[in-house]
């Protein structure tokens, strides 16, 4: 094989959570090779400083030590040497999430951004990885799950894997352990479902059946004529834990984490869908949609990624928000959930967005740009200061879909908008590097106007770059859906609570609510209401004894000080939006698939 970058990675210390990595650079820079570890991982927009987990590092050339100078928080420079440069280092892996690396006696998992140093100036070379089988006895049944192409390794086996370049190397996470596995084909493409963790009586057959419907629907959505998937194989990698939720998209796989109770079990009634399982299928649908929208159709600033610093874009409302719109929409289009269930879920999204006053202060475009410093670093005041480009972004998608359908008499829709993005920006993204380009900010509006056949300046200025609430009360009746808003009348402190030990912690105090006006703050520990102890589980029951306008005495700890407050209970600021199908709508309420473009 011609000149390439080579890695060897092995689980070294299970109890100490250490991966041992050896990097070989056959032809290092004559002036001294520069190496860097990414500071963030694509899809999770926060500087995470992965280099902090390198606990020791050294370099040799021809068996002799080579000086290795750390020149910044995540960058090293090796002294000039003649011959192959070898760099050996250990990575601490104790982040049980989809973003980094984790290793213990039960399994090993890593993203390339956490473990593979980048050889600056040689990123376009082929990268070969030898994944070594652990020697520890508790790992005797371990296998490997990854979408990385095998070089000499057998499928699910330890051995060598290959990537065309560094960008591809870090876009295929690796799971190793004694996992459950099942497979299905979606329009001829093999899909693997890998589940790590103890899940009693797991029904993989049902899971594969439901995922097959979702995957085939999404493939056909983007390629209605050819049914051609953009990958030759796909892997759903799931860590099942006691409590957890999340996913991260990759070009041919996704890393997921969920509660084990959210997965289907054998013997469960199949004519009903538990909320937890529905949520998990929605997560899978979301991450799979990203195979097109953000992995291949990208914001211009992501082509290419700069992995050492923030990559600011005001377009995450399109890439995350629109994906959030389509994830549950595909569940109903596939027949997994009913239309009534779908509209009930949409009402919850609307109510969630209307709950915080941050939506009146920050646009979804600004929320996207500020993701690095605000959305991914939320605190107790976040509902009062920011809006989610996921949830409001999904409502922007729905409102734009309804607007396009209305303007075109149902001939065009957001489906056509997404397919144009795919055809112009994503269809051959990885196959033809010379043609790689991303979406610029203004192009999203231009394409929407092209599909709608009219100017949409007001829509984008009000709801994307502005802070106005989406006009569903005006948009939905045309499509046979009634929209009503009845704020709750029950007495409320207007807070969100959490648990700290056995105490009731005020996780969020909503601006303008009873607690805020009384002087309470986020992170206060609410101890008593009118002399009765408050616990994490009894606050609602205590408040149910009062009416709106009643005054109550509250005691709370702020740090180590006991404080007393007087609050006048108000009606909760939470919205009570309801969506109901009218008996005779002019058009179909459900956003049906279109193939207009």
C-alpha atoms as one frame of an Amber mdcrd trajectory, in Angstrom:
protein
   0.000   0.000   0.000   1.286   3.478  -0.847   2.193   6.086   1.763  -0.475
   6.376   4.477  -1.037   7.349   8.103  -1.228   4.401  10.508  -2.831   4.067
  13.959  -2.931   1.233  16.467  -5.485   1.501  19.279  -6.048  -0.918  22.132
  -8.008  -0.949  25.411  -5.124  -0.831  27.881  -6.592  -0.376  31.358 -10.300
  -1.121  31.728 -10.570  -0.016  35.355  -8.417   3.026  34.642 -10.392   3.769
  31.444  -7.314   4.133  29.227  -6.921   3.550  25.504  -3.333   3.162  24.264
  -2.746   4.678  20.833   0.286   4.448  18.549   0.525   6.754  15.554   3.066
   6.108  12.782   3.923   8.847  10.293   6.027   7.307   7.544   7.190  10.608
   6.076   7.068  13.329   8.725   7.535  16.994   7.851  11.312  17.584   7.533
  10.922  20.796   9.531   9.249  18.940  12.409   5.857  17.298  12.252   2.863
  19.132  13.720   0.089  17.108  15.388  -3.277  18.217  16.737  -6.332  16.678
  18.372  -9.721  18.209  17.436 -11.263  20.552  19.989 -14.848  19.636  19.040
 -16.806  16.968  17.205 -19.064  17.783  14.237 -22.718  17.677  15.209 -22.083
  18.850  18.777 -21.360  22.557  18.682 -19.253  23.137  21.744 -15.495  23.323
  22.301 -14.826  20.209  24.390 -11.026  20.243  24.630 -10.538  16.535  23.885
  -6.763  16.979  24.229  -7.184  17.337  27.983  -7.782  13.567  28.086  -4.326
  12.712  26.760  -2.576  11.724  29.969   0.879  11.002  28.573   2.545  11.245
  25.168   5.999  10.557  23.717   7.653  10.171  20.319  10.469   8.091  18.807
  12.193   7.705  15.467  14.219   4.587  14.699  13.882   3.574  18.329  15.395
   6.832  19.601  13.468   9.471  21.562  12.242  12.510  19.666  11.475  15.763
  21.429   7.766  16.561  21.397   6.837  20.121  22.338   3.297  21.115  23.213
   2.748  24.465  21.561  -0.920  25.030  22.361  -3.755  23.367  24.281  -4.303
  20.758  21.548  -1.230  20.912  19.301   2.260  19.352  19.475   5.360  19.660
  17.323   7.902  16.864  16.994  11.556  17.672  16.430  12.876  17.098  12.911
  13.853  13.486  12.311  14.850  11.182   9.460  12.644   8.134   9.073   9.237
   7.161  10.363   7.936   9.054  13.386   6.105   7.056  16.058   3.965   8.807
  18.625   2.567   6.837  21.569  -0.027   8.237  23.930  -2.782   7.245  26.340
  -6.317   8.630  26.284  -8.523   8.745  29.359 -11.988   7.551  28.282 -14.707
   8.012  30.875 -17.386  10.057  29.098 -20.509   7.910  28.790 -22.014   9.864
  25.931 -22.154   9.800  22.138 -19.589  12.607  21.818 -16.282  11.307  23.126
 -14.825   8.002  24.402 -15.704   5.509  27.118 -13.985   2.360  28.345 -14.598
  -0.054  31.207 -15.133  -3.756  31.788 -18.490  -3.694  29.970 -17.522  -2.127
  26.637 -15.343   0.330  24.765 -16.492   3.208  22.574 -14.705   6.038  20.831
 -15.119   8.773  18.284 -12.024   9.473  16.224 -12.002  13.109  17.314 -11.222
  11.924  20.854  -8.397   9.491  20.108  -6.737  10.093  16.731  -4.174  12.878
  16.503  -4.330  14.727  13.202  -1.107  14.817  11.179  -1.147  18.377   9.921
  -0.420  18.672   6.218  -1.146  14.975   5.584  -4.880  14.800   6.273  -5.691
  13.845   2.669  -3.692  10.616   2.799  -5.310   7.262   3.479  -5.589   6.472
   7.203  -5.350   2.871   8.418  -6.434   1.844  11.927  -5.525  -1.396  13.663
  -8.120  -2.017  16.382  -6.440  -4.470  18.739  -8.342  -7.105  20.665  -8.071
  -6.514  24.422  -6.088  -9.107  26.354  -8.212  -8.993  29.515 -10.240 -12.142
  30.219 -13.503 -10.241  30.654 -13.226  -9.129  27.017 -13.008 -12.612  25.475
 -16.435 -12.257  23.793 -15.938  -8.707  22.572 -16.530  -7.782  18.944 -16.222
  -4.555  16.950 -19.068  -2.562  15.423 -18.265   0.305  13.083 -19.110   1.582
   9.614 -15.405   2.066   8.863 -14.512   0.003   5.772 -12.589  -3.140   6.661
  -9.070  -3.521   5.306  -8.003  -6.912   6.682 -10.472  -7.227   9.525 -13.568
  -9.370   9.164 -16.980  -7.806   9.710 -17.461  -7.213  13.484 -13.877  -8.355
  14.094 -10.727  -6.835  15.481  -8.073  -5.963  12.909  -7.322  -3.237  10.371
  -9.802  -0.720   8.965  -9.189   1.990   6.391 -10.407   5.521   5.655  -9.711
   7.602   2.561  -8.605  10.602   4.648  -8.708  12.053   8.169 -12.185  13.534
   7.670 -13.566  10.080   6.927 -11.564   8.478   9.736 -13.233  10.580  12.425
 -16.726  10.137  10.940 -17.062   6.449  11.851 -17.349   5.850  15.629 -16.333
   2.457  17.007 -18.129   0.282  19.554 -16.495  -2.803  21.043 -18.031  -5.233
  23.478 -20.369  -8.184  23.829 -23.311  -6.543  22.114 -26.585  -7.702  20.575
 -26.807  -7.311  16.830 -29.421  -7.648  14.099 -29.616  -6.574  10.469 -32.108
  -5.549   7.819 -31.971  -4.102   4.320 -33.492  -0.796   3.266 -33.830  -0.565
  -0.510 -31.053  -3.122  -0.793 -28.623  -1.410   1.593 -27.523  -3.428   4.674
 -28.311  -1.779   7.994 -26.998  -3.117  11.307 -28.586  -2.485  14.710 -26.107
  -2.856  17.569 -27.239  -2.639  21.207 -24.724  -2.536  24.049 -25.929  -2.952
  27.630 -28.147  -5.303  29.553 -31.617  -5.133  27.977 -33.792  -8.056  29.144
 -35.946  -9.689  26.476 -34.970  -7.178  23.788 -37.170  -7.414  20.689 -34.664
  -6.762  17.915 -37.068  -8.088  15.290 -39.614  -5.378  16.051 -36.930  -2.707
  16.250 -35.505  -3.699  12.870 -38.989  -3.773  11.349 -39.786  -0.250  12.511
 -36.380   1.131  11.530 -36.688  -0.451   8.083 -39.895   1.528   7.477 -38.222
   4.779   8.538 -35.043   4.208   6.532 -36.821   3.193   3.356 -39.154   6.179
   3.598 -36.253   8.606   3.988 -34.231   7.074   1.159 -37.277   7.342  -1.116
 -37.903  10.899   0.113 -34.575  12.180  -1.212 -34.402   9.856  -4.231 -38.040
   9.171  -5.222 -37.077   7.736  -8.613 -33.904   5.759  -7.964 -34.376   4.815
  -4.274 -30.585   5.142  -4.078 -29.093   5.510  -0.590 -26.005   7.718  -0.149
 -24.118   4.992   1.717 -23.346   1.326   1.011 -23.926   0.264   4.632 -25.299
   1.874   7.779 -24.939   1.102  11.505 -27.220   2.140  14.399 -25.002   1.905
  17.519 -26.995   2.121  20.748 -25.790   2.224  24.352 -28.670   1.216  26.632
 -28.316   2.655  30.141 -30.453   3.302  33.193 -31.040   6.937  32.329 -29.805
   8.724  29.245 -30.817  10.172  25.893 -28.916  11.470  22.898 -27.624  10.855
  19.429 -24.869  12.003  17.113 -24.960  11.678  13.360 -22.220  10.349  11.092
 -21.994   9.764   7.358 -22.806   6.038   7.545 -23.795   5.463  11.169 -25.152
   7.033  14.298 -24.160   6.739  17.940 -27.177   6.649  20.266 -27.760   6.452
  23.996 -31.129   5.691  25.577 -32.875   4.253  28.611 -33.014   0.482  28.373
 -36.724   0.667  29.204 -37.296   2.680  26.007 -36.336  -0.266  23.800 -39.015
  -2.771  22.725 -39.326  -6.114  24.491 -40.702  -9.456  23.377 -44.316 -10.059
  24.286 -45.145  -6.351  24.289 -48.402  -5.424  22.571 -47.544  -4.327  19.044
 -50.799  -2.492  18.433 -49.685   0.250  20.817 -46.559   2.359  21.097 -45.077
   3.302  24.459 -43.946   6.915  24.710 -40.372   5.869  25.489 -40.108   3.622
  22.432 -41.739   6.281  20.270 -39.174   8.784  21.511 -36.353   6.382  20.665
 -37.693   5.819  17.146 -37.952   9.594  16.741 -34.303   9.893  17.781 -33.295
   7.234  15.240 -35.335   9.009  12.560 -33.654  12.311  13.440 -30.113  10.984
  13.224 -30.832   9.040  10.030 -32.238  12.170   8.335 -28.930  13.835   9.134
 -27.302  11.374   6.702 -28.524  13.832   4.081 -29.156  17.048   6.002 -25.838
  18.193   7.591 -23.580  15.254   6.740 -23.821  15.916   2.992 -25.911  19.069
   2.697 -23.827  21.386   4.899 -23.576  25.033   5.851 -20.866  26.673   3.758
 -18.751  27.304   6.853 -18.517  23.532   7.437 -16.843  22.906   4.055 -14.357
  22.008   5.342 -14.622  21.912   9.148 -12.016  23.723  11.194 -11.813  21.326
  14.126  -9.652  23.502  16.354 -11.988  26.510  16.745 -15.675  27.387  16.679
 -17.338  27.288  13.239 -20.078  29.898  13.449 -23.189  29.602  11.283 -26.688
  31.123  11.533 -28.146  28.087   9.723 -28.550  25.447  12.440 -32.297  26.198
  12.442 -32.255  24.640   8.955 -29.963  21.716   9.675 -31.193  20.793  13.158
 -34.609  22.438  13.186 -35.760  21.038   9.843 -34.394  17.626  10.812 -36.433
  17.877  14.027 -39.517  18.613  11.929 -39.059  15.604   9.686 -38.066  13.082
  12.378 -41.567  12.665  13.852 -43.241  13.412  10.512 -41.659  10.254   9.128
 -43.093   8.240  12.005 -46.611   9.167  10.934 -45.851   8.868   7.217 -44.629
   5.316   7.917 -47.761   4.461   9.875 -45.846   3.983  13.139 -47.907   6.664
  14.897 -51.369   8.061  14.136 -52.201  11.519  12.828 -53.866  12.351  16.144
 -50.719  11.353  18.034 -48.612  13.430  15.669 -50.651  16.578  16.148 -50.616
  16.028  19.898 -46.809  15.918  19.740 -46.755  19.086  17.622 -48.910  20.869
  20.189 -46.364  19.960  22.882 -43.569  21.435  20.775 -45.521  24.676  20.330
 -46.277  24.852  24.053 -42.626  24.227  24.895 -41.438  27.051  22.665 -44.080
  29.469  23.978 -43.112  28.631  27.581 -39.921  30.695  27.680 -39.603  34.437
  27.110 -36.208  33.866  25.517 -38.038  33.313  22.226 -38.937  37.035  22.252
 -35.292  38.055  22.653 -33.368  35.739  20.361 -34.096  34.654  16.788 -33.420
  31.125  15.581 -30.686  32.514  13.327 -28.999  34.138  16.331 -29.562  31.005
  18.404 -27.723  29.046  15.699 -24.802  31.452  15.653 -24.635  31.503  19.456
 -24.876  27.710  19.838 -21.237  27.466  20.931 -21.614  29.866  23.838 -25.294
  29.748  24.748 -27.329  26.746  23.555 -24.646  24.215  24.487 -23.863  26.026
  27.758 -27.322  26.419  29.209 -27.974  27.484  32.780 -30.946  28.191  35.024
 -31.765  31.406  33.110 -31.715  29.911  29.619 -35.531  29.808  29.077 -35.595
  33.535  29.794 -32.700  34.358  27.469 -32.520  31.995  24.488 -34.664  29.993
  22.077 -33.900  26.507  20.783 -33.027  26.300  17.099 -34.139  22.666  17.369
 -37.692  23.197  18.596 -38.505  26.622  17.162 -36.534  25.615  14.070 -38.906
  22.663  13.642 -41.868  25.042  13.915 -40.294  27.334  11.303 -40.085  24.265
   9.050 -43.756  23.421   9.621 -44.879  27.011   9.047 -42.779  27.238   5.882
 -44.182  23.906   4.680 -47.755  25.151   5.207 -46.925  28.469   3.540 -45.471
  26.810   0.441 -48.433  24.416   0.194 -50.836  27.325   0.505 -49.028  29.475
  -2.071 -48.839  26.641  -4.607 -52.259  25.085  -4.074 -50.656  21.968  -2.617
 -48.440  21.364  -5.670 -45.210  22.138  -3.849 -44.020  21.732  -0.251 -41.000
  21.698   2.026 -40.267  18.246   0.571 -39.348  19.938  -2.701 -37.172  22.449
  -0.850 -35.215  19.629   0.798 -34.795  17.729  -2.462 -33.403  20.810  -4.211
 -30.869  21.192  -1.395 -29.954  17.531  -1.867 -29.580  17.778  -5.636 -27.477
  20.952  -5.572 -25.355  20.489  -2.480 -25.328  16.907  -1.244 -25.904  14.290
  -3.908 -22.238  13.681  -4.737 -20.659  15.453  -1.771 -18.161  12.757  -0.789
 -17.773  11.248  -4.257 -16.520  14.438  -5.926 -14.333  16.616  -3.711 -13.874
  19.214  -6.443 -17.605  19.970  -6.346 -17.952  20.145  -2.556 -19.705  23.306
  -1.440 -22.081  24.271   1.306 -25.202  26.367   1.684 -24.725  30.091   2.244
 -27.084  31.948   4.556 -29.053  33.782   1.876 -29.465  30.711  -0.319 -31.981
  29.073   2.017 -34.447  31.918   1.450 -33.735  32.002  -2.282 -34.521  28.294
  -2.683 -37.664  28.568  -0.550 -38.860  31.394  -2.810 -38.041  29.318  -5.881
 -40.216  26.482  -4.578 -43.061  28.740  -3.413 -43.018  30.819  -6.597 -43.163
  34.063  -4.615 -41.128  36.312  -2.334 -40.831  35.187   1.283 -38.880  38.126
   2.674 -41.446  38.866   5.373 -41.562  35.230   6.498 -37.784  35.032   6.926
 -37.417  38.482   8.499 -40.192  37.823  11.042 -39.655  34.186  11.994 -36.048
  33.295  11.123 -34.175  36.542  11.698 -36.883  38.026  13.919 -38.501  36.906
  17.145 -42.198  36.792  16.272 -44.215  33.696  17.177 -45.187  31.480  14.255
 -48.715  32.291  12.958 -50.222  28.814  13.268 -53.594  30.246  14.244 -53.755
  31.678  10.700 -51.977  28.893   8.803 -53.611  25.753  10.168 -57.362  26.323
   9.600 -56.833  26.214   5.823 -55.538  22.674   6.295 -58.396  21.404   8.429
 -56.732  21.867  11.803 -58.114  24.055  14.577 -55.717  25.978  16.821 -56.775
  27.089  20.289 -54.862  28.468  23.245 -56.189  28.024  26.764 -53.517  28.828
  29.388 -53.752  26.623  32.502 -55.916  28.083  35.273 -54.285  26.173  38.136
 -52.273  28.097  40.731 -48.581  28.034  40.004 -45.184  29.326  41.075 -44.077
  29.214  37.416 -40.929  27.213  38.004 -39.297  24.030  36.765 -37.967  21.849
  39.552 -35.299  19.223  39.986 -33.852  17.141  42.780 -30.830  17.796  44.948
 -30.650  14.962  47.449 -34.072  14.956  49.104 -34.659  18.642  48.439 -36.671
  20.389  45.744 -34.348  22.479  43.610 -35.623  25.335  41.472 -33.977  24.399
  38.187 -35.630  27.274  36.328 -37.558  30.331  37.466 -39.599  31.693  34.576
 -39.477  35.410  33.960 -42.593  37.258  35.120 -43.971  34.312  37.091 -44.970
  34.167  40.757 -41.603  32.877  41.998 -39.681  35.473  40.007 -41.816  38.326
  41.339 -41.410  36.993  44.883 -37.612  37.089  44.568 -36.741  33.402  44.198
 -33.903  32.406  41.905 -32.718  29.423  39.951 -30.804  26.872  42.098 -32.616
  27.905  45.291 -33.699  24.913  47.398 -37.394  25.241  48.191 -37.853  23.958
  51.749 -41.396  24.845  52.857 -44.699  26.281  51.617 -46.887  27.771  54.377
 -44.964  25.753  56.947 -45.278  22.405  55.121 -42.109  20.762  53.895 -41.665
  20.765  50.132 -40.103  17.715  48.479 -39.294  16.991  44.818 -42.513  14.989
  44.561 -45.146  16.936  46.515 -44.972  20.530  45.244 -47.800  20.119  42.717
 -50.023  18.480  45.340 -49.390  21.333  47.772 -50.145  23.977  45.151 -53.371
  22.189  44.177 -54.844  23.343  47.535 -54.623  27.000  46.434 -56.217  29.254
  43.849 -54.758  31.849  41.538 -54.214  35.055  43.539 -53.651  33.350  46.893
 -50.615  34.449  48.881 -48.222  31.869  50.313 -45.136  31.996  52.525 -42.084
  30.225  51.142 -38.816  29.236  52.771 -35.765  28.412  50.682 -32.039  27.946
  51.053 -29.810  30.029  48.811 -26.376  28.545  49.265 -26.223  28.201  53.083
 -28.673  31.003  53.954 -32.317  30.351  54.825 -34.545  32.983  53.216 -38.257
  33.767  53.509 -40.439  34.932  50.593 -44.064  35.953  50.082 -45.516  34.923
  46.727 -48.840  35.627  45.049 -49.719  32.534  43.061 -50.465  33.090  39.396
 -51.774  31.031  36.511 -48.857  29.222  34.912 -47.262  31.059  32.025 -47.217
  27.762  30.140 -49.214  27.836  26.939 -52.160  25.505  26.532 -52.234  25.178
  22.763 -54.469  22.416  21.390 -54.544  21.164  17.813 -57.630  19.296  16.666
 -58.649  17.901  13.294 -61.684  19.679  11.936 -64.495  17.563  10.516 -64.178
  19.047   7.047 -60.927  20.762   6.172 -60.301  22.240   2.736 -56.994  20.389
   2.448 -55.255  17.483   4.144 -54.075  18.503   7.594 -51.126  16.111   7.550
 -48.182  17.330   5.445 -48.358  14.684   2.720 -45.298  13.760   0.642 -44.978
  15.639  -2.650 -42.769  14.952  -5.647 -43.124  18.264  -7.442 -39.440  18.908
  -8.144
